[in-house]
Amino acid sequence: MGQAFDTKSVQISMKRQDGIPTKVTPIHQTSAFTFTDLEDIESFYDGDRPYLYSRVGNPNTDELGKAVAKLEEAEDGIATSSGLSAIMVGILAAVKPGEHILASKDIYGGTLELLTKEVTSFGIEVTLIDFEEDLEVHIKENTVLLYTESITNPLLRVEDLDKVVEVAKKHSLLTMVDNTFATPYLVQPYSKGIDLVVHSATKYLGGHSDITAGVLTGHTRLIEKARTKCVNLGANLSPFEAWLTVRGIKTLAVRMERHVKNARLLAEALKDNQAIEHVYYPNNVSEKGNGAIVTLKLAPQADINQFFRNLDWIKIVATLAGVETSVSYPAGTSHRNIEKSERDKLGVTDKIVRVSVGIEDSQDIVSTFKHALQQSI
Ligand SMILES: *Cc1c(COP(=O)(O)O)cnc(C)c1O
């Protein structure tokens, strides 16, 4: 029987078939699994016993991969050590040496580094382009994959996934989308025809800023390949972190509901603030809302450091998506290795602040930002 998103995200725990009937899946904090005799070892290789060694497979990491696959409505999923390792194993599952990837140029900074410095060292070609321009003119003979994000960072461009799927179908290409900012609560790229959907579970899936993890979901055929890459590269997630991430996911729907509402209220409240030149907040993500990241461009006369110093309880960090409201400064962190002129061209100027709106009381958030903005001019 089909379940609603909110039910699926809470009802994760596998039914226990053996021993103690715990309500929550226990943490299988073990590097290996034991065998009684040689037949028992053979039964692992025959596929009758699931686990051998935790780098190869573990109940907690399996539970996480399958839970996110369910939320994305995808066939299968695997958990990995970080968002970046999930992207890496996904790419290696989809692309061979000599083949070519077309990627959107306004994606997460760490992914840009991975694509241009590491993926290329596997003999894979990468071209970064503006996905809003004519995508098709950049497709080459050896192009096999289109790579983008459902909502980009930090300026929050919403990708037209239907168009990406249409172009991919026409040219028989695979597609991969980073759905970290939107989460499956707002957008389900696999349902739209995207082949591989990847997450930095470090962000909203975990939700509490206490783990680093990644999840890749998609077609069984591609996920099986990615699983082999993950095993061979040693990119597995620890059982404890998988367990914490699963615990986080159980409140994803209620957290997102509050995150999204608070973000909308903050974006509205700051729209006409005299210390602000522009508020970036999308309006076309989904009917459930438009995400929980609000990006501010401070006015030329605003002193950005004064703004940061007056944020009181709101922390300055180089991450996002925890339950606590936080701010980050892309020009000084994620984009600091990009030359200033290039950064300015991307719109990531020295006046850009990215706000990850938390689940606190909305009035407390709004008044703290208003106060800090007032102090900045
Ligand atoms: C943080 C982030 C990543 C990288 O994830 P890690 O868990 O830090 O490896 C990738 N994509 C997006 C959109 C992110 O925000």
PDB file of C-alpha atoms in Angstrom, residues 39-176:
ATOM      1  CA  GLU A  39      29.104 -23.527   4.555  1.00  0.00           C
ATOM      2  CA  ASP A  40      28.128 -20.364   6.388  1.00  0.00           C
ATOM      3  CA  ILE A  41      30.892 -18.449   4.556  1.00  0.00           C
ATOM      4  CA  GLU A  42      29.719 -19.920   1.238  1.00  0.00           C
ATOM      5  CA  SER A  43      26.179 -18.742   2.023  1.00  0.00           C
ATOM      6  CA  PHE A  44      27.415 -15.121   1.941  1.00  0.00           C
ATOM      7  CA  TYR A  45      28.851 -15.565  -1.551  1.00  0.00           C
ATOM      8  CA  ASP A  46      25.676 -17.392  -2.654  1.00  0.00           C
ATOM      9  CA  GLY A  47      23.690 -14.337  -1.593  1.00  0.00           C
ATOM     10  CA  ASP A  48      21.847 -16.066   1.275  1.00  0.00           C
ATOM     11  CA  ARG A  49      23.608 -14.126   4.029  1.00  0.00           C
ATOM     12  CA  PRO A  50      23.776 -10.340   3.649  1.00  0.00           C
ATOM     13  CA  TYR A  51      26.887  -9.245   5.524  1.00  0.00           C
ATOM     14  CA  LEU A  52      30.615 -10.020   5.532  1.00  0.00           C
ATOM     15  CA  TYR A  53      32.630  -6.890   6.292  1.00  0.00           C
ATOM     16  CA  SER A  54      31.324  -3.348   6.966  1.00  0.00           C
ATOM     17  CA  ARG A  55      33.236  -1.676   4.132  1.00  0.00           C
ATOM     18  CA  VAL A  56      31.325  -4.021   1.819  1.00  0.00           C
ATOM     19  CA  GLY A  57      27.959  -3.685   3.543  1.00  0.00           C
ATOM     20  CA  ASN A  58      26.355  -2.955   6.918  1.00  0.00           C
ATOM     21  CA  PRO A  59      22.709  -2.988   8.093  1.00  0.00           C
ATOM     22  CA  ASN A  60      22.740   0.665   9.197  1.00  0.00           C
ATOM     23  CA  THR A  61      24.236   2.054   5.998  1.00  0.00           C
ATOM     24  CA  ASP A  62      21.858  -0.149   3.971  1.00  0.00           C
ATOM     25  CA  GLU A  63      18.913   1.165   5.962  1.00  0.00           C
ATOM     26  CA  LEU A  64      19.908   4.761   5.195  1.00  0.00           C
ATOM     27  CA  GLY A  65      20.419   4.156   1.456  1.00  0.00           C
ATOM     28  CA  LYS A  66      17.068   2.406   1.142  1.00  0.00           C
ATOM     29  CA  ALA A  67      15.207   5.016   3.248  1.00  0.00           C
ATOM     30  CA  VAL A  68      16.353   7.878   0.993  1.00  0.00           C
ATOM     31  CA  ALA A  69      15.617   5.823  -2.144  1.00  0.00           C
ATOM     32  CA  LYS A  70      12.065   5.423  -0.830  1.00  0.00           C
ATOM     33  CA  LEU A  71      11.694   9.176  -0.261  1.00  0.00           C
ATOM     34  CA  GLU A  72      13.071   9.919  -3.746  1.00  0.00           C
ATOM     35  CA  GLU A  73      10.774   7.203  -5.222  1.00  0.00           C
ATOM     36  CA  ALA A  74      13.937   5.660  -6.707  1.00  0.00           C
ATOM     37  CA  GLU A  75      14.649   1.940  -7.141  1.00  0.00           C
ATOM     38  CA  ASP A  76      17.669   1.737  -4.851  1.00  0.00           C
ATOM     39  CA  GLY A  77      20.173   3.811  -2.895  1.00  0.00           C
ATOM     40  CA  ILE A  78      23.546   3.638  -1.141  1.00  0.00           C
ATOM     41  CA  ALA A  79      24.998   5.636   1.712  1.00  0.00           C
ATOM     42  CA  THR A  80      28.574   6.921   1.509  1.00  0.00           C
ATOM     43  CA  SER A  81      31.073   8.786   3.680  1.00  0.00           C
ATOM     44  CA  SER A  82      30.145  12.279   2.401  1.00  0.00           C
ATOM     45  CA  GLY A  83      28.171  14.137  -0.223  1.00  0.00           C
ATOM     46  CA  LEU A  84      31.306  14.393  -2.356  1.00  0.00           C
ATOM     47  CA  SER A  85      32.040  10.660  -2.218  1.00  0.00           C
ATOM     48  CA  ALA A  86      28.413   9.964  -3.226  1.00  0.00           C
ATOM     49  CA  ILE A  87      28.906  12.258  -6.235  1.00  0.00           C
ATOM     50  CA  MET A  88      32.220  10.566  -7.100  1.00  0.00           C
ATOM     51  CA  VAL A  89      30.881   6.992  -7.030  1.00  0.00           C
ATOM     52  CA  GLY A  90      27.785   8.097  -8.972  1.00  0.00           C
ATOM     53  CA  ILE A  91      29.939   9.623 -11.687  1.00  0.00           C
ATOM     54  CA  LEU A  92      32.227   6.595 -11.885  1.00  0.00           C
ATOM     55  CA  ALA A  93      29.138   4.370 -12.211  1.00  0.00           C
ATOM     56  CA  ALA A  94      27.824   6.449 -15.116  1.00  0.00           C
ATOM     57  CA  VAL A  95      30.935   7.576 -17.006  1.00  0.00           C
ATOM     58  CA  LYS A  96      34.024   5.764 -18.353  1.00  0.00           C
ATOM     59  CA  PRO A  97      37.467   7.163 -19.248  1.00  0.00           C
ATOM     60  CA  GLY A  98      37.323   8.951 -22.599  1.00  0.00           C
ATOM     61  CA  GLU A  99      33.717  10.023 -22.075  1.00  0.00           C
ATOM     62  CA  HIS A 100      32.450  13.538 -21.418  1.00  0.00           C
ATOM     63  CA  ILE A 101      30.318  15.249 -18.737  1.00  0.00           C
ATOM     64  CA  LEU A 102      28.408  18.491 -19.248  1.00  0.00           C
ATOM     65  CA  ALA A 103      27.956  20.160 -15.868  1.00  0.00           C
ATOM     66  CA  SER A 104      26.248  23.344 -14.778  1.00  0.00           C
ATOM     67  CA  LYS A 105      28.866  25.961 -13.814  1.00  0.00           C
ATOM     68  CA  ASP A 106      26.950  27.417 -10.842  1.00  0.00           C
ATOM     69  CA  ILE A 107      27.112  24.303  -8.653  1.00  0.00           C
ATOM     70  CA  TYR A 108      28.552  23.728  -5.175  1.00  0.00           C
ATOM     71  CA  GLY A 109      32.239  24.762  -4.931  1.00  0.00           C
ATOM     72  CA  GLY A 110      33.412  21.373  -3.626  1.00  0.00           C
ATOM     73  CA  THR A 111      31.723  19.642  -6.553  1.00  0.00           C
ATOM     74  CA  LEU A 112      33.474  22.013  -8.986  1.00  0.00           C
ATOM     75  CA  GLU A 113      36.832  21.033  -7.443  1.00  0.00           C
ATOM     76  CA  LEU A 114      35.927  17.337  -7.615  1.00  0.00           C
ATOM     77  CA  LEU A 115      34.881  17.556 -11.264  1.00  0.00           C
ATOM     78  CA  THR A 116      37.764  19.679 -12.525  1.00  0.00           C
ATOM     79  CA  LYS A 117      40.635  18.230 -10.434  1.00  0.00           C
ATOM     80  CA  GLU A 118      39.750  14.598  -9.640  1.00  0.00           C
ATOM     81  CA  VAL A 119      37.205  13.326 -12.173  1.00  0.00           C
ATOM     82  CA  THR A 120      39.404  14.614 -15.008  1.00  0.00           C
ATOM     83  CA  SER A 121      42.362  12.640 -13.598  1.00  0.00           C
ATOM     84  CA  PHE A 122      40.348   9.475 -14.366  1.00  0.00           C
ATOM     85  CA  GLY A 123      40.526  10.442 -18.059  1.00  0.00           C
ATOM     86  CA  ILE A 124      36.987  11.818 -18.050  1.00  0.00           C
ATOM     87  CA  GLU A 125      36.328  15.133 -19.817  1.00  0.00           C
ATOM     88  CA  VAL A 126      34.303  17.825 -18.051  1.00  0.00           C
ATOM     89  CA  THR A 127      32.820  21.018 -19.519  1.00  0.00           C
ATOM     90  CA  LEU A 128      31.158  23.603 -17.293  1.00  0.00           C
ATOM     91  CA  ILE A 129      28.365  25.557 -18.945  1.00  0.00           C
ATOM     92  CA  ASP A 130      25.390  27.783 -18.236  1.00  0.00           C
ATOM     93  CA  PHE A 131      22.444  25.348 -18.207  1.00  0.00           C
ATOM     94  CA  GLU A 132      20.015  28.162 -19.000  1.00  0.00           C
ATOM     95  CA  GLU A 133      21.724  28.696 -22.355  1.00  0.00           C
ATOM     96  CA  ASP A 134      21.165  26.227 -25.148  1.00  0.00           C
ATOM     97  CA  LEU A 135      22.350  23.003 -23.543  1.00  0.00           C
ATOM     98  CA  GLU A 136      22.329  21.053 -26.773  1.00  0.00           C
ATOM     99  CA  VAL A 137      25.029  23.056 -28.564  1.00  0.00           C
ATOM    100  CA  HIS A 138      27.603  21.804 -26.043  1.00  0.00           C
ATOM    101  CA  ILE A 139      26.815  18.103 -26.467  1.00  0.00           C
ATOM    102  CA  LYS A 140      29.698  16.231 -28.080  1.00  0.00           C
ATOM    103  CA  GLU A 141      30.099  12.772 -29.628  1.00  0.00           C
ATOM    104  CA  ASN A 142      31.450  11.370 -26.340  1.00  0.00           C
ATOM    105  CA  THR A 143      29.042  13.170 -23.977  1.00  0.00           C
ATOM    106  CA  VAL A 144      27.274  10.698 -21.679  1.00  0.00           C
ATOM    107  CA  LEU A 145      26.151  12.658 -18.607  1.00  0.00           C
ATOM    108  CA  LEU A 146      24.395  15.932 -17.727  1.00  0.00           C
ATOM    109  CA  TYR A 147      25.124  17.069 -14.150  1.00  0.00           C
ATOM    110  CA  THR A 148      23.312  19.808 -12.240  1.00  0.00           C
ATOM    111  CA  GLU A 149      21.613  20.788  -8.951  1.00  0.00           C
ATOM    112  CA  SER A 150      17.863  21.162  -8.343  1.00  0.00           C
ATOM    113  CA  ILE A 151      18.497  24.489  -6.527  1.00  0.00           C
ATOM    114  CA  THR A 152      21.937  26.059  -6.988  1.00  0.00           C
ATOM    115  CA  ASN A 153      24.229  27.572  -4.378  1.00  0.00           C
ATOM    116  CA  PRO A 154      24.362  30.375  -3.254  1.00  0.00           C
ATOM    117  CA  LEU A 155      22.116  32.316  -5.664  1.00  0.00           C
ATOM    118  CA  LEU A 156      19.290  29.753  -5.652  1.00  0.00           C
ATOM    119  CA  ARG A 157      18.626  29.253  -9.366  1.00  0.00           C
ATOM    120  CA  VAL A 158      15.941  26.591  -9.772  1.00  0.00           C
ATOM    121  CA  GLU A 159      16.927  24.113 -12.473  1.00  0.00           C
ATOM    122  CA  ASP A 160      14.373  23.252 -15.159  1.00  0.00           C
ATOM    123  CA  LEU A 161      14.613  19.472 -14.647  1.00  0.00           C
ATOM    124  CA  ASP A 162      11.942  18.709 -17.260  1.00  0.00           C
ATOM    125  CA  LYS A 163      14.115  20.434 -19.867  1.00  0.00           C
ATOM    126  CA  VAL A 164      17.238  18.568 -18.704  1.00  0.00           C
ATOM    127  CA  VAL A 165      15.381  15.226 -18.988  1.00  0.00           C
ATOM    128  CA  GLU A 166      14.021  16.152 -22.421  1.00  0.00           C
ATOM    129  CA  VAL A 167      17.482  17.005 -23.778  1.00  0.00           C
ATOM    130  CA  ALA A 168      18.967  13.866 -22.226  1.00  0.00           C
ATOM    131  CA  LYS A 169      16.284  11.622 -23.773  1.00  0.00           C
ATOM    132  CA  LYS A 170      16.777  13.179 -27.194  1.00  0.00           C
ATOM    133  CA  HIS A 171      20.536  12.524 -27.122  1.00  0.00           C
ATOM    134  CA  SER A 172      20.461   9.267 -25.070  1.00  0.00           C
ATOM    135  CA  LEU A 173      22.395  10.784 -22.159  1.00  0.00           C
ATOM    136  CA  LEU A 174      22.304   9.963 -18.461  1.00  0.00           C
ATOM    137  CA  THR A 175      21.362  12.644 -15.928  1.00  0.00           C
ATOM    138  CA  MET A 176      22.498  13.269 -12.369  1.00  0.00           C
TER     139      MET A 176
END
